[in-house]
Tab-separated table of C-alpha atoms and ligand atoms in Angstrom:
chain	number	residue	atom	x	y	z
A	1	UNK	CA	104.619	74.231	97.337
A	2	UNK	CA	101.481	76.438	97.338
A	3	UNK	CA	101.861	79.984	96.104
A	4	UNK	CA	98.448	81.410	96.937
A	5	UNK	CA	98.174	84.208	99.486
A	6	UNK	CA	95.240	83.285	101.718
A	7	UNK	CA	94.610	84.898	105.097
A	8	UNK	CA	91.327	83.119	105.871
A	9	UNK	CA	90.959	82.494	109.617
A	10	UNK	CA	93.758	84.960	110.310
A	11	UNK	CA	93.502	88.014	112.566
A	12	UNK	CA	95.280	91.171	111.391
A	13	UNK	CA	95.590	94.195	113.700
A	14	UNK	CA	96.523	97.547	112.115
A	15	UNK	CA	97.444	100.435	114.423
A	16	UNK	CA	96.693	103.592	112.451
A	17	UNK	CA	94.590	101.528	110.039
A	18	UNK	CA	91.754	103.978	109.413
A	19	UNK	CA	93.056	106.029	106.484
A	20	UNK	CA	95.593	106.255	103.684
A	21	UNK	CA	98.247	103.600	103.273
A	22	UNK	CA	97.353	101.669	106.419
A	23	UNK	CA	93.671	101.422	105.501
A	24	UNK	CA	94.814	100.238	102.065
A	25	UNK	CA	96.831	97.517	103.794
A	26	UNK	CA	93.837	96.564	105.970
A	27	UNK	CA	91.654	96.329	102.855
A	28	UNK	CA	94.223	94.097	101.158
A	29	UNK	CA	94.210	91.645	104.073
A	30	UNK	CA	90.388	91.698	104.238
A	31	UNK	CA	90.259	90.885	100.522
A	32	UNK	CA	92.621	87.980	101.230
A	33	UNK	CA	90.148	86.604	103.803
A	34	UNK	CA	91.438	87.968	107.135
A	35	UNK	CA	89.391	89.392	109.978
A	36	UNK	CA	90.598	92.893	110.818
A	37	UNK	CA	91.080	95.086	113.868
A	38	UNK	CA	91.963	98.751	113.337
A	39	UNK	CA	92.902	101.449	115.808
A	40	UNK	CA	93.163	105.232	115.590
A	41	UNK	CA	92.183	108.333	117.544
A	42	UNK	CA	89.101	109.519	115.692
A	43	UNK	CA	85.963	107.489	116.447
A	44	UNK	CA	84.497	108.786	113.184
A	45	UNK	CA	87.432	107.440	111.144
A	46	UNK	CA	87.338	104.161	113.079
A	47	UNK	CA	83.616	103.711	112.312
A	48	UNK	CA	84.108	104.523	108.625
A	49	UNK	CA	87.038	102.094	108.324
A	50	UNK	CA	85.079	99.299	110.004
A	51	UNK	CA	82.214	99.912	107.578
A	52	UNK	CA	84.593	99.800	104.580
A	53	UNK	CA	86.306	96.629	105.790
A	54	UNK	CA	83.051	94.872	106.731
A	55	UNK	CA	81.696	95.608	103.254
A	56	UNK	CA	84.529	93.475	101.847
A	57	UNK	CA	82.858	90.588	103.624
A	58	UNK	CA	85.079	89.829	106.609
A	59	UNK	CA	84.583	90.578	110.276
A	60	UNK	CA	86.115	93.922	111.267
A	61	UNK	CA	86.348	95.665	114.627
A	62	UNK	CA	87.623	99.146	115.438
A	63	UNK	CA	89.063	100.838	118.492
A	64	UNK	CA	89.517	104.493	119.275
A	65	UNK	CA	92.808	105.111	121.084
A	66	UNK	CA	95.921	107.269	120.893
A	67	UNK	CA	99.087	105.207	120.419
A	68	UNK	CA	100.828	107.656	122.760
A	69	UNK	CA	98.617	106.351	125.587
A	70	UNK	CA	99.935	102.960	126.765
A	71	UNK	CA	96.767	102.104	128.726
A	72	UNK	CA	94.567	103.002	125.736
A	73	UNK	CA	96.619	100.733	123.461
A	74	UNK	CA	96.441	97.991	126.104
A	75	UNK	CA	92.642	98.256	126.331
A	76	UNK	CA	92.258	98.122	122.549
A	77	UNK	CA	94.591	95.164	121.979
A	78	UNK	CA	93.142	93.222	124.936
A	79	UNK	CA	89.614	93.688	123.599
A	80	UNK	CA	90.668	92.834	120.045
A	81	UNK	CA	92.312	89.637	121.294
A	82	UNK	CA	89.231	88.683	123.327
A	83	UNK	CA	86.884	89.336	120.402
A	84	UNK	CA	88.972	88.118	117.459
A	85	UNK	CA	91.630	85.780	118.888
A	86	UNK	CA	95.402	85.532	118.555
A	87	UNK	CA	96.967	88.088	116.244
A	88	UNK	CA	98.656	86.619	113.149
A	89	UNK	CA	99.782	89.939	111.664
A	90	UNK	CA	100.463	93.044	113.767
A	91	UNK	CA	101.048	96.273	111.870
A	92	UNK	CA	102.275	99.490	113.483
A	93	UNK	CA	101.589	102.386	111.132
A	94	UNK	CA	100.230	105.339	113.118
A	95	UNK	CA	102.299	108.437	112.355
A	96	UNK	CA	102.333	112.205	112.317
A	97	UNK	CA	104.226	114.627	110.120
A	98	UNK	CA	104.498	118.318	109.286
A	99	UNK	CA	107.280	120.151	107.477
A	100	UNK	CA	109.241	122.448	109.783
A	101	UNK	CA	112.823	123.624	110.073
A	102	UNK	CA	114.603	122.270	113.125
A	103	UNK	CA	114.769	125.728	114.711
A	104	UNK	CA	111.011	126.214	114.150
A	105	UNK	CA	110.174	123.018	116.026
A	106	UNK	CA	109.049	123.523	119.602
A	107	UNK	CA	109.935	120.791	122.082
A	108	UNK	CA	106.290	119.725	121.947
A	109	UNK	CA	106.278	119.638	118.137
A	110	UNK	CA	109.377	117.418	117.958
A	111	UNK	CA	108.037	115.272	120.795
A	112	UNK	CA	104.580	114.864	119.194
A	113	UNK	CA	106.042	113.083	116.141
A	114	UNK	CA	108.543	110.998	118.103
A	115	UNK	CA	105.779	110.053	120.561
A	116	UNK	CA	103.370	108.934	117.835
A	117	UNK	CA	105.821	107.197	115.485
A	118	UNK	CA	108.459	105.728	117.797
A	119	UNK	CA	106.977	105.535	121.309
A	120	UNK	CA	103.613	104.585	119.756
A	121	UNK	CA	105.300	101.679	117.940
A	122	UNK	CA	106.954	100.655	121.216
A	123	UNK	CA	103.517	100.658	122.894
A	124	UNK	CA	101.824	98.644	120.124
A	125	UNK	CA	104.603	96.030	120.026
A	126	UNK	CA	105.153	95.944	123.795
A	127	UNK	CA	101.460	95.255	124.467
A	128	UNK	CA	100.865	93.283	121.277
A	129	UNK	CA	103.547	90.617	121.823
A	130	UNK	CA	101.501	88.666	124.410
A	131	UNK	CA	98.629	88.339	121.930
A	132	UNK	CA	100.698	87.196	118.918
A	133	UNK	CA	100.332	83.737	117.453
A	134	UNK	CA	103.511	81.854	118.383
A	135	UNK	CA	105.008	80.487	116.253
A	136	UNK	CA	103.969	82.104	112.994
A	137	UNK	CA	103.169	85.766	113.667
A	138	UNK	CA	104.448	88.529	111.422
A	139	UNK	CA	105.020	92.047	112.735
A	140	UNK	CA	105.293	94.865	110.186
A	141	UNK	CA	106.364	98.374	111.100
A	142	UNK	CA	105.484	101.054	108.557
A	143	UNK	CA	108.610	103.156	108.244
A	144	UNK	CA	109.556	105.931	105.803
A	145	UNK	CA	112.562	106.773	103.597
A	146	UNK	CA	113.344	109.517	106.146
A	147	UNK	CA	114.670	106.694	108.360
A	148	UNK	CA	117.770	106.458	106.156
A	149	UNK	CA	117.606	109.452	103.775
A	150	UNK	CA	118.265	112.750	105.534
A	151	UNK	CA	115.653	115.371	104.613
A	152	UNK	CA	115.467	119.039	105.585
A	153	UNK	CA	112.268	120.039	107.442
A	154	UNK	CA	111.956	116.440	108.638
A	155	UNK	CA	114.256	116.173	111.684
A	156	UNK	CA	111.466	114.746	113.846
A	157	UNK	CA	110.376	112.114	111.291
A	158	UNK	CA	113.981	111.170	110.416
A	159	UNK	CA	114.786	110.606	114.079
A	160	UNK	CA	111.532	108.786	114.846
A	161	UNK	CA	111.491	106.427	111.858
A	162	UNK	CA	115.213	105.599	112.234
A	163	UNK	CA	114.250	104.513	115.744
A	164	UNK	CA	111.352	102.451	114.392
A	165	UNK	CA	113.696	100.599	112.013
A	166	UNK	CA	116.085	99.872	114.872
A	167	UNK	CA	113.187	98.419	116.889
A	168	UNK	CA	112.499	96.198	113.879
A	169	UNK	CA	116.046	94.887	113.884
A	170	UNK	CA	116.342	94.403	117.636
A	171	UNK	CA	113.007	92.569	117.895
A	172	UNK	CA	113.865	90.353	114.920
A	173	UNK	CA	116.798	89.178	117.064
A	174	UNK	CA	114.866	88.915	120.332
A	175	UNK	CA	111.683	87.315	118.981
A	176	UNK	CA	113.086	85.188	116.154
A	177	UNK	CA	113.342	82.029	118.251
A	178	UNK	CA	109.641	82.358	119.173
A	179	UNK	CA	108.738	82.091	115.498
A	180	UNK	CA	107.866	85.779	115.218
A	181	UNK	CA	109.217	87.754	112.269
A	182	UNK	CA	109.625	91.530	112.511
A	183	UNK	CA	110.185	93.676	109.403
A	184	UNK	CA	109.765	97.262	108.222
A	185	UNK	CA	107.999	98.255	105.024
A	186	UNK	CA	109.128	101.619	103.697
A	187	UNK	CA	106.577	103.269	101.393
A	188	UNK	CA	107.834	105.742	98.814
A	189	UNK	CA	105.689	108.711	97.691
A	190	UNK	CA	102.136	107.375	97.751
A	191	UNK	CA	99.434	109.168	95.801
A	192	UNK	CA	96.392	110.705	97.520
A	193	UNK	CA	97.651	110.342	101.065
A	194	UNK	CA	97.849	112.776	103.936
A	195	UNK	CA	101.605	112.284	104.051
A	196	UNK	CA	102.077	113.388	100.447
A	197	UNK	CA	99.596	116.251	100.831
A	198	UNK	CA	101.823	117.623	103.586
A	199	UNK	CA	105.178	117.111	101.822
A	200	UNK	CA	104.125	117.848	98.222
A	201	UNK	CA	101.472	120.538	98.710
A	202	UNK	CA	101.367	121.869	95.124
A	203	UNK	CA	100.744	120.097	91.778
A	204	UNK	CA	104.191	121.299	90.625
A	205	UNK	CA	105.982	119.618	93.513
A	206	UNK	CA	103.926	116.476	93.039
A	207	UNK	CA	104.865	116.385	89.339
A	208	UNK	CA	108.538	116.816	90.233
A	209	UNK	CA	108.316	113.953	92.692
A	210	UNK	CA	106.612	111.705	90.127
A	211	UNK	CA	109.343	112.546	87.599
A	212	UNK	CA	112.093	111.830	90.143
A	213	UNK	CA	110.920	108.282	90.870
A	214	UNK	CA	112.997	105.842	88.765
A	215	UNK	CA	109.758	103.908	88.052
A	216	UNK	CA	108.257	107.221	86.761
A	217	UNK	CA	105.063	106.952	88.740
A	218	UNK	CA	103.803	107.673	92.235
A	219	UNK	CA	102.896	104.697	94.396
A	220	UNK	CA	99.383	103.606	95.300
A	221	UNK	CA	98.261	102.339	98.690
A	222	UNK	CA	97.686	99.052	96.890
A	223	UNK	CA	101.424	98.766	96.150
A	224	UNK	CA	102.107	98.765	99.882
A	225	UNK	CA	99.192	96.413	100.588
A	226	UNK	CA	100.560	93.886	98.079
A	227	UNK	CA	104.015	94.048	99.673
A	228	UNK	CA	102.491	93.593	103.158
A	229	UNK	CA	100.460	90.582	102.022
A	230	UNK	CA	103.513	88.939	100.479
A	231	UNK	CA	105.717	89.758	103.475
A	232	UNK	CA	103.256	88.341	106.009
A	233	UNK	CA	102.616	85.215	103.930
A	234	UNK	CA	104.544	81.931	104.051
A	235	UNK	CA	106.206	82.984	100.779
A	236	UNK	CA	108.427	85.294	102.835
A	237	UNK	CA	108.822	83.151	105.958
A	238	UNK	CA	112.633	83.490	105.915
A	239	UNK	CA	112.567	87.301	105.792
A	240	UNK	CA	113.235	88.672	109.268
A	241	UNK	CA	114.718	91.984	110.434
A	242	UNK	CA	114.560	93.488	106.933
A	243	UNK	CA	113.921	97.116	106.041
A	244	UNK	CA	112.132	96.860	102.703
A	245	UNK	CA	111.618	99.907	100.453
A	246	UNK	CA	108.454	99.782	98.318
A	247	UNK	CA	109.136	102.957	96.400
A	248	UNK	CA	109.893	102.355	92.719
A	249	UNK	CA	113.552	103.042	93.540
A	250	UNK	CA	112.858	106.535	94.892
A	251	UNK	CA	114.975	106.336	98.044
A	252	UNK	CA	118.052	105.584	95.927
A	253	UNK	CA	118.082	109.177	94.668
A	254	UNK	CA	117.409	110.926	97.983
A	255	UNK	CA	114.697	113.528	98.459
A	256	UNK	CA	116.469	115.902	96.065
A	257	UNK	CA	114.210	118.354	94.294
A	258	UNK	CA	111.164	117.562	96.369
A	259	UNK	CA	112.694	118.923	99.540
A	260	UNK	CA	114.385	121.854	97.743
A	261	UNK	CA	110.977	122.900	96.374
A	262	UNK	CA	109.370	122.312	99.715
A	263	UNK	CA	112.001	124.421	101.450
A	264	UNK	CA	111.219	127.313	99.061
A	265	UNK	CA	107.516	127.094	99.836
A	266	UNK	CA	108.248	126.827	103.519
A	267	UNK	CA	110.369	130.001	103.447
A	268	UNK	CA	107.536	131.851	101.641
A	269	UNK	CA	105.005	130.742	104.247
A	270	UNK	CA	107.325	131.723	107.087
A	271	UNK	CA	107.881	135.235	105.682
A	272	UNK	CA	104.127	135.973	105.663
B	301	LIG	P1	97.394	109.025	107.296
B	301	LIG	O1	96.283	108.757	106.331
B	301	LIG	O2	97.373	110.296	108.047
B	301	LIG	O3	97.461	107.782	108.286
B	301	LIG	C1	97.844	107.892	109.640
B	301	LIG	C2	96.963	106.980	110.453
B	301	LIG	O4	97.427	106.971	111.795
B	301	LIG	C3	95.504	107.445	110.499
B	301	LIG	O5	94.680	106.306	110.576
B	301	LIG	C4	95.424	108.236	111.810
B	301	LIG	O6	94.071	108.245	112.278
B	301	LIG	C5	96.383	107.404	112.667
B	301	LIG	N1	97.001	108.164	113.752
B	301	LIG	C6	97.697	109.332	113.679
B	301	LIG	N2	98.102	109.710	114.904
B	301	LIG	C7	97.670	108.739	115.748
B	301	LIG	C8	97.784	108.552	117.143
B	301	LIG	N3	98.427	109.436	117.925
B	301	LIG	N4	97.220	107.441	117.711
B	301	LIG	C9	96.553	106.535	116.941
B	301	LIG	N5	96.428	106.655	115.619
B	301	LIG	C10	96.980	107.749	115.035
B	301	LIG	O7	98.827	108.972	106.595
B	301	LIG	P2	99.541	108.189	105.389
B	301	LIG	O8	100.184	109.226	104.575
B	301	LIG	O9	98.674	107.188	104.765
B	301	LIG	O10	100.723	107.434	106.191
B	301	LIG	C11	100.568	106.142	106.722
B	301	LIG	C12	101.915	105.554	107.125
B	301	LIG	O11	102.768	105.463	105.995
B	301	LIG	C13	102.660	106.363	108.168
B	301	LIG	O12	103.342	105.491	109.044
B	301	LIG	C14	103.645	107.152	107.345
B	301	LIG	O13	104.772	107.552	108.081
B	301	LIG	C15	103.992	106.142	106.275
B	301	LIG	N6	104.508	106.719	105.031
B	301	LIG	C16	103.685	107.444	104.223
B	301	LIG	C17	104.150	107.923	103.002
B	301	LIG	C18	103.236	108.655	102.049
B	301	LIG	O14	103.589	108.881	100.888
B	301	LIG	N7	102.047	109.020	102.454
B	301	LIG	C19	105.481	107.703	102.627
B	301	LIG	C20	106.305	106.999	103.496
B	301	LIG	C21	105.820	106.500	104.686
B	301	LIG	P3	93.527	109.290	113.383
B	301	LIG	O15	93.713	110.655	112.822
B	301	LIG	O16	92.097	108.873	113.588
B	301	LIG	O17	94.319	109.056	114.619
B	302	LIG	N1	104.963	123.503	112.208
B	302	LIG	C1	105.536	123.598	113.430
B	302	LIG	N2	104.989	123.048	114.561
B	302	LIG	C2	103.823	122.381	114.411
B	302	LIG	C3	103.176	122.253	113.170
B	302	LIG	C4	103.784	122.856	112.034
B	302	LIG	N3	103.239	122.752	110.812
B	302	LIG	N4	102.038	121.505	113.361
B	302	LIG	C5	101.978	121.210	114.669
B	302	LIG	N5	103.060	121.727	115.304
B	302	LIG	C6	103.347	121.683	116.746
B	302	LIG	C7	102.258	122.393	117.523
B	302	LIG	O1	102.434	123.797	117.501
B	302	LIG	C8	102.464	121.794	118.915
B	302	LIG	O2	103.552	122.386	119.582
B	302	LIG	P1	103.302	123.539	120.726
B	302	LIG	O3	102.423	122.908	121.760
B	302	LIG	O4	104.677	123.866	121.207
B	302	LIG	O5	102.638	124.696	120.023
B	302	LIG	C9	102.890	120.365	118.592
B	302	LIG	O6	103.308	120.340	117.218
B	302	LIG	C10	101.764	119.381	118.746
B	302	LIG	O7	100.668	119.858	117.976
B	302	LIG	P2	99.178	119.417	118.278
B	302	LIG	O8	98.322	119.878	117.149
B	302	LIG	O9	98.811	119.791	119.675
B	302	LIG	O10	99.388	117.847	118.262
B	302	LIG	P3	98.427	116.665	118.045
B	302	LIG	O11	98.896	115.631	118.943
B	302	LIG	O12	97.001	117.063	118.076
B	302	LIG	O13	98.740	116.268	116.473
B	302	LIG	C11	100.407	116.213	114.740
B	302	LIG	C12	99.953	115.663	116.082
B	302	LIG	C13	100.942	117.630	114.914
B	302	LIG	C14	101.514	115.314	114.229
B	302	LIG	C15	99.217	116.307	113.715
B	302	LIG	O14	99.669	116.862	112.520
B	302	LIG	C16	98.554	114.953	113.439
B	302	LIG	O15	97.675	114.525	114.186
B	302	LIG	N6	98.961	114.241	112.366
B	302	LIG	C17	98.371	112.932	111.986
B	302	LIG	C18	98.191	112.812	110.492
B	302	LIG	C19	99.479	112.913	109.725
B	302	LIG	O16	100.400	113.638	110.087
B	302	LIG	N7	99.538	112.122	108.642
B	302	LIG	C20	100.706	112.002	107.835
B	302	LIG	C21	101.466	110.787	108.244
B	302	LIG	S1	102.948	110.658	107.275
């Protein structure tokens, strides 16, 4: 049995792969030999990500599209397939978040997050399926602890990511016999990311979060990249339909102090 993780001659497509955790995942696969395709809205971020990934030494292509736009996603995935071949690993990680009380969310605000996280994942997987390597492909949805830990100020994300995890489970059932595995990775609090900047906006809150993690440290994008590499590799070929926390045990304790502190800040901002 070989234990090396080698993605040479593999094509990995990362929706939302131009910054933060998802770019970290893309870099991990590039370092393991894969050719990469990344998609996000900002052409500037797409160009920068392609430059970063190409510098690792593998071929990388980028596409500017909004995951809320089915035709845009279709154009990007069709071009990626034409240019880089069948997709071995398809990652859906585009997401949006802002803290807001339920009654401060406009219909458009709630919809924006559900559209990006949940409908966007539907679009990526619905279009992407025809381009997957069968058998053998691995689909990874990037979820969040909000999918199963209720958090104040996060009604939109909780609803959207719970939906994402259900898509994971349903597609594991529907696509299993085609040799396609579908799983969710659930990052915990990851240092120096947009997500954490929005939910832990002061050094004090960040310290409290770090202290609350049973592993006593914040995560790094690399922690999630390593989990994604292992999950997509033959080492994990019997894992299908799993929702896998990569969080140092954080989701076991709930959002606790982090969201209490955040709620205090939020009330102060609202009163201004
Ligand atoms: P991030 O840097 O903001 O990454 C989001 C990515 O998605 C960016 O590449 C962004 O690029 C893209 N994106 C956003 N809206 C899009 C849209 N409508 N269409 C296409 N692309 C879009 O955030 P992050 O904090 O690293 O989070 C990455 C993932 O990890 C998310 O799924 C998030 O829910 C999950 N997560 C994060 C944490 C954390 O601690 N940060 C914890 C748990 C889960 P553009 O702006 O160019 O579109
Ligand atoms: N509180 C309450 N409502 C907010 C808000 C906030 N902090 N930020 C945005 N909204 C509302 C807007 O007011 C708007 O509703 P309205 O039309 O009724 O006024 C709605 O959300 C959409 O905002 P808009 O800026 O037009 O959306 P967008 O599609 O350009 O951006 C977001 C989507 C809001 C999710 C934006 O934050 C984003 O692009 N995020 C991507 C990066 C990110 O969130 N990374 C972390 C991932 S965990």
